[in-house]
Each structure stands twice: as structure tokens, then as C-alpha cells.
Amino acid sequence: MMRLISPFKNQIKSFLYKRMVFPSSNFGTGSGRHIRLHLGSGSAIIPDFINVDILQIPGVALRCDLSKTLPFKVESIQECYLCHVLEHFATDQVPIILRELSRIMKPGALLRVCVPDLDTIFRTYVNRIEWFSPPHNPWLGLIYGGQKDEFDFHRTGFNYQWMEYLLEEAGFAQVERYDPVEIQGIRDASFAEEPFGVNVSLNVRAIRV
């Protein structure tokens, strides 16, 4: 599903789009443009990014189902950011999504991906069991999602080794952890430190080969 939110048409055009297209086509991106996509943004709107989500939320410029073919030309995007998005898709969908990102991103383009870090979550569970005992239940959101709507459920899990493998299989290299302060203008789930005092978000960056 892809839908342009009318109040933000001018914002989209100012970045890259010349006209509306349909699923059989692609958005024209022009040459030499630095296109930055924030995919699955929710309400965490980042300035200077095209904020994309499946839901109609203020600040979202493009409504799009990330499990479908994305409406961008091959090798047209310079930067992509997904924060706590991939865990909401089935395990067998994640490689398909990553390959689709590889398709639309330019060689040398930067991808940042954040997901719940199961290694850190499990260590925290063992070391801070009181936080996982009634009446506290942070494991619900950390592992299973907030479950506030049909999209807010976690369907797969990741640690660093698994994420590195998936990214390399999809055509990315130079996979490494990064400090979430790299993303300016927002403090989102990549800073998932409360109430544990340790960040339970796995934040990795990679380069499109």
C-alpha cells in the first residue's frame, strides 16, 4: 500500500518528487539528490528526512507498506533509517525487506537499523529480574511489542550476529554498531535505556555495496 498524504505533497516535491505515480512505476528522484528516508517513522518525525509509515500520522509524508515493493527507483536513495520496525515483520519477510532496501539504495549509501537486542534483553532479565516481576512487565513491550494496534506486535527477534548476517546477505557491508546520537533531531527507541540503565536497542549501520 502506498498513499501520499495531501498536506505534505509540497514537502515531498521539495525533496524529490515531480509527480504522483502508481505501483507499476517509480517516483522520479532526479540525479545528484541526497534522499534520506525514515521508514516506519510512526510519530517520531525527523527533520530533513522523508518520513514514511503505513499509518496516517501527522508529519508522515508518504504512506507505504514496507512489505511491498517500495515506490522508488533503483539506486536512487542515499540514506535509510529504520528504528524498531523490522521486528514487526515475520522472520521470512525481513530478508525480503532488506533486499528491497538494497535495490533502492545507491552504492555507498548508508543504512541504519535499530531493533530490540535480544542478547541485552536476556542478560537484563537475568540480572534485573525484579523489573520483570509483577507489577512490572517490560518484557511485554521489549519482546512482544506494545500491542496497541494491529501493527504493534513483534514477530521476530535479533541479536548482532543475526542482523549482521541478514544485512550481508542482502548486499550490505561494513556492518557495525553506532551511537544513536548520530541521528539528529529525535530521541526515539534507539535510546531504549529506561528503566534498566542499559540500552536494550541494537543499533547498527551498514553500507550498501
XYZ file of C-alpha atoms in Angstrom:
209
model
C 0.000 0.000 0.000
C 1.286 3.432 -0.924
C -0.503 6.710 -0.362
C 0.668 10.308 -0.403
C -0.727 12.402 2.453
C -2.140 15.544 0.853
C -0.960 18.135 3.445
C 2.614 17.035 2.762
C 2.629 16.960 -1.055
C 4.701 20.132 -1.207
C 7.182 18.695 1.270
C 7.625 15.610 -0.897
C 8.012 17.648 -4.066
C 10.587 19.889 -2.437
C 12.735 16.821 -1.792
C 12.433 14.811 -4.931
C 9.056 14.044 -6.426
C 7.932 15.545 -9.696
C 4.607 13.731 -9.889
C 2.470 11.031 -8.341
C 2.968 7.544 -9.746
C 1.251 4.227 -9.327
C 2.631 0.874 -8.125
C 3.759 -0.114 -11.627
C 6.030 2.951 -11.767
C 8.580 4.651 -9.542
C 8.958 8.100 -8.121
C 11.389 10.212 -10.099
C 14.280 11.052 -7.836
C 16.458 13.202 -10.036
C 20.216 12.992 -10.189
C 22.634 14.126 -7.533
C 19.977 14.446 -4.825
C 20.662 13.306 -1.253
C 17.441 11.463 -0.448
C 17.003 10.359 3.175
C 14.145 8.003 4.116
C 12.831 7.404 7.625
C 10.890 4.173 7.157
C 8.281 3.136 9.712
C 8.570 6.517 11.383
C 5.379 6.453 13.402
C 5.079 9.762 15.243
C 8.889 10.100 15.613
C 9.218 12.619 12.801
C 12.796 13.507 11.846
C 13.514 16.829 10.108
C 15.185 16.611 6.681
C 14.004 13.025 6.178
C 11.080 11.748 4.128
C 9.051 10.199 6.963
C 7.210 7.063 5.806
C 4.686 4.927 7.674
C 1.734 2.658 6.966
C -0.489 4.745 9.260
C -1.817 8.244 8.641
C 0.085 10.221 11.270
C 0.841 13.967 11.388
C 4.257 14.549 9.831
C 4.210 11.358 7.745
C 4.717 12.386 4.123
C 4.219 9.008 2.467
C 2.034 6.080 3.477
C 3.636 2.833 2.397
C 3.585 -0.862 3.327
C 7.246 -1.809 3.739
C 6.497 -5.449 2.967
C 5.614 -4.446 -0.614
C 7.757 -3.117 -3.458
C 8.792 0.409 -2.485
C 7.890 3.260 -4.886
C 11.459 4.389 -5.547
C 13.778 3.873 -8.476
C 16.715 1.504 -8.422
C 19.761 3.027 -6.699
C 18.049 6.354 -6.023
C 18.232 6.676 -2.222
C 21.279 7.914 -0.340
C 20.268 7.085 3.235
C 17.675 4.939 5.045
C 16.761 4.728 8.708
C 14.502 2.131 10.360
C 14.053 2.305 14.135
C 12.298 -0.637 15.815
C 10.496 -1.579 12.621
C 11.865 -4.918 11.367
C 10.787 -6.861 14.461
C 7.160 -6.158 13.471
C 7.522 -8.333 10.357
C 7.590 -12.110 10.093
C 11.011 -13.711 10.097
C 10.818 -14.707 6.441
C 9.752 -11.192 5.420
C 12.809 -9.458 6.894
C 15.329 -10.642 4.246
C 12.893 -9.557 1.526
C 12.591 -6.081 3.061
C 16.361 -5.745 3.346
C 16.855 -6.799 -0.270
C 14.275 -4.221 -1.327
C 16.208 -1.544 0.578
C 19.360 -2.676 -1.207
C 17.536 -2.297 -4.522
C 16.555 1.338 -3.977
C 19.777 2.476 -2.273
C 22.788 3.817 -4.132
C 26.147 2.040 -3.847
C 27.856 3.534 -0.813
C 24.530 4.628 0.716
C 24.147 4.473 4.491
C 21.587 2.237 6.209
C 20.869 2.489 9.933
C 18.697 -0.174 11.566
C 17.554 -0.371 15.201
C 15.803 -3.369 16.739
C 15.380 -4.800 20.247
C 18.639 -6.534 21.179
C 17.711 -9.974 22.473
C 21.203 -10.580 23.885
C 20.975 -7.453 26.057
C 17.341 -8.088 26.960
C 18.079 -11.634 28.146
C 21.091 -10.502 30.188
C 18.979 -7.759 31.721
C 16.247 -10.259 32.524
C 18.704 -12.417 34.465
C 20.470 -9.533 36.210
C 17.412 -7.375 36.980
C 14.665 -9.916 37.489
C 12.793 -7.514 39.771
C 11.993 -5.387 36.725
C 10.342 -8.386 35.106
C 8.223 -9.298 38.132
C 4.684 -8.095 38.911
C 3.505 -5.430 38.703
C 6.250 -4.625 36.149
C 6.006 -6.289 32.746
C 8.529 -4.589 30.418
C 9.082 -7.937 28.686
C 5.716 -7.405 27.020
C 6.906 -4.394 25.019
C 10.530 -5.488 24.672
C 9.826 -8.934 23.308
C 6.207 -8.986 22.145
C 5.527 -5.351 21.236
C 3.224 -2.798 22.788
C 0.149 -4.484 21.210
C -1.759 -1.193 20.976
C -2.924 -1.823 17.409
C -2.707 -4.493 14.701
C 0.802 -3.390 13.688
C 2.233 -3.170 17.220
C 3.212 -6.821 17.613
C 6.737 -8.262 17.411
C 7.069 -11.200 15.051
C 10.805 -11.880 15.043
C 13.924 -11.226 17.099
C 17.525 -10.204 16.532
C 20.962 -10.112 18.034
C 24.053 -8.552 16.476
C 25.279 -11.723 14.752
C 21.920 -12.422 13.146
C 21.483 -8.828 11.988
C 25.000 -8.767 10.538
C 24.299 -11.969 8.620
C 20.990 -10.678 7.222
C 22.499 -7.378 6.116
C 25.452 -9.003 4.390
C 23.150 -11.463 2.613
C 21.076 -8.515 1.373
C 24.041 -6.686 -0.160
C 25.405 -4.547 2.662
C 28.881 -4.433 4.179
C 30.867 -2.686 6.935
C 28.231 -3.632 9.492
C 28.921 -2.102 12.895
C 27.179 -0.749 15.958
C 26.673 3.004 16.147
C 25.824 5.638 18.744
C 22.180 6.731 18.298
C 23.133 10.380 18.782
C 24.163 10.212 15.104
C 20.512 10.800 14.195
C 19.905 14.461 14.925
C 16.553 15.981 15.849
C 14.917 12.984 17.525
C 15.200 10.830 20.637
C 13.445 7.612 19.739
C 13.519 3.913 20.653
C 17.200 3.704 19.686
C 17.770 5.226 23.164
C 15.875 2.444 24.978
C 17.643 2.783 28.337
C 14.778 3.220 30.814
C 14.293 1.779 33.360
C 17.292 -0.536 33.101
C 20.199 1.893 32.812
C 21.461 -0.015 29.757
C 20.367 0.458 26.164
C 18.380 -2.585 25.063
C 18.271 -1.373 21.455
C 20.608 -2.930 18.904
C 21.696 -0.027 16.690
C 23.701 -0.991 13.601
C 24.832 0.805 10.492
C 25.900 -0.672 7.161
C 26.937 0.445 3.696
C 25.225 -0.637 0.503
C 27.813 -2.450 -1.598
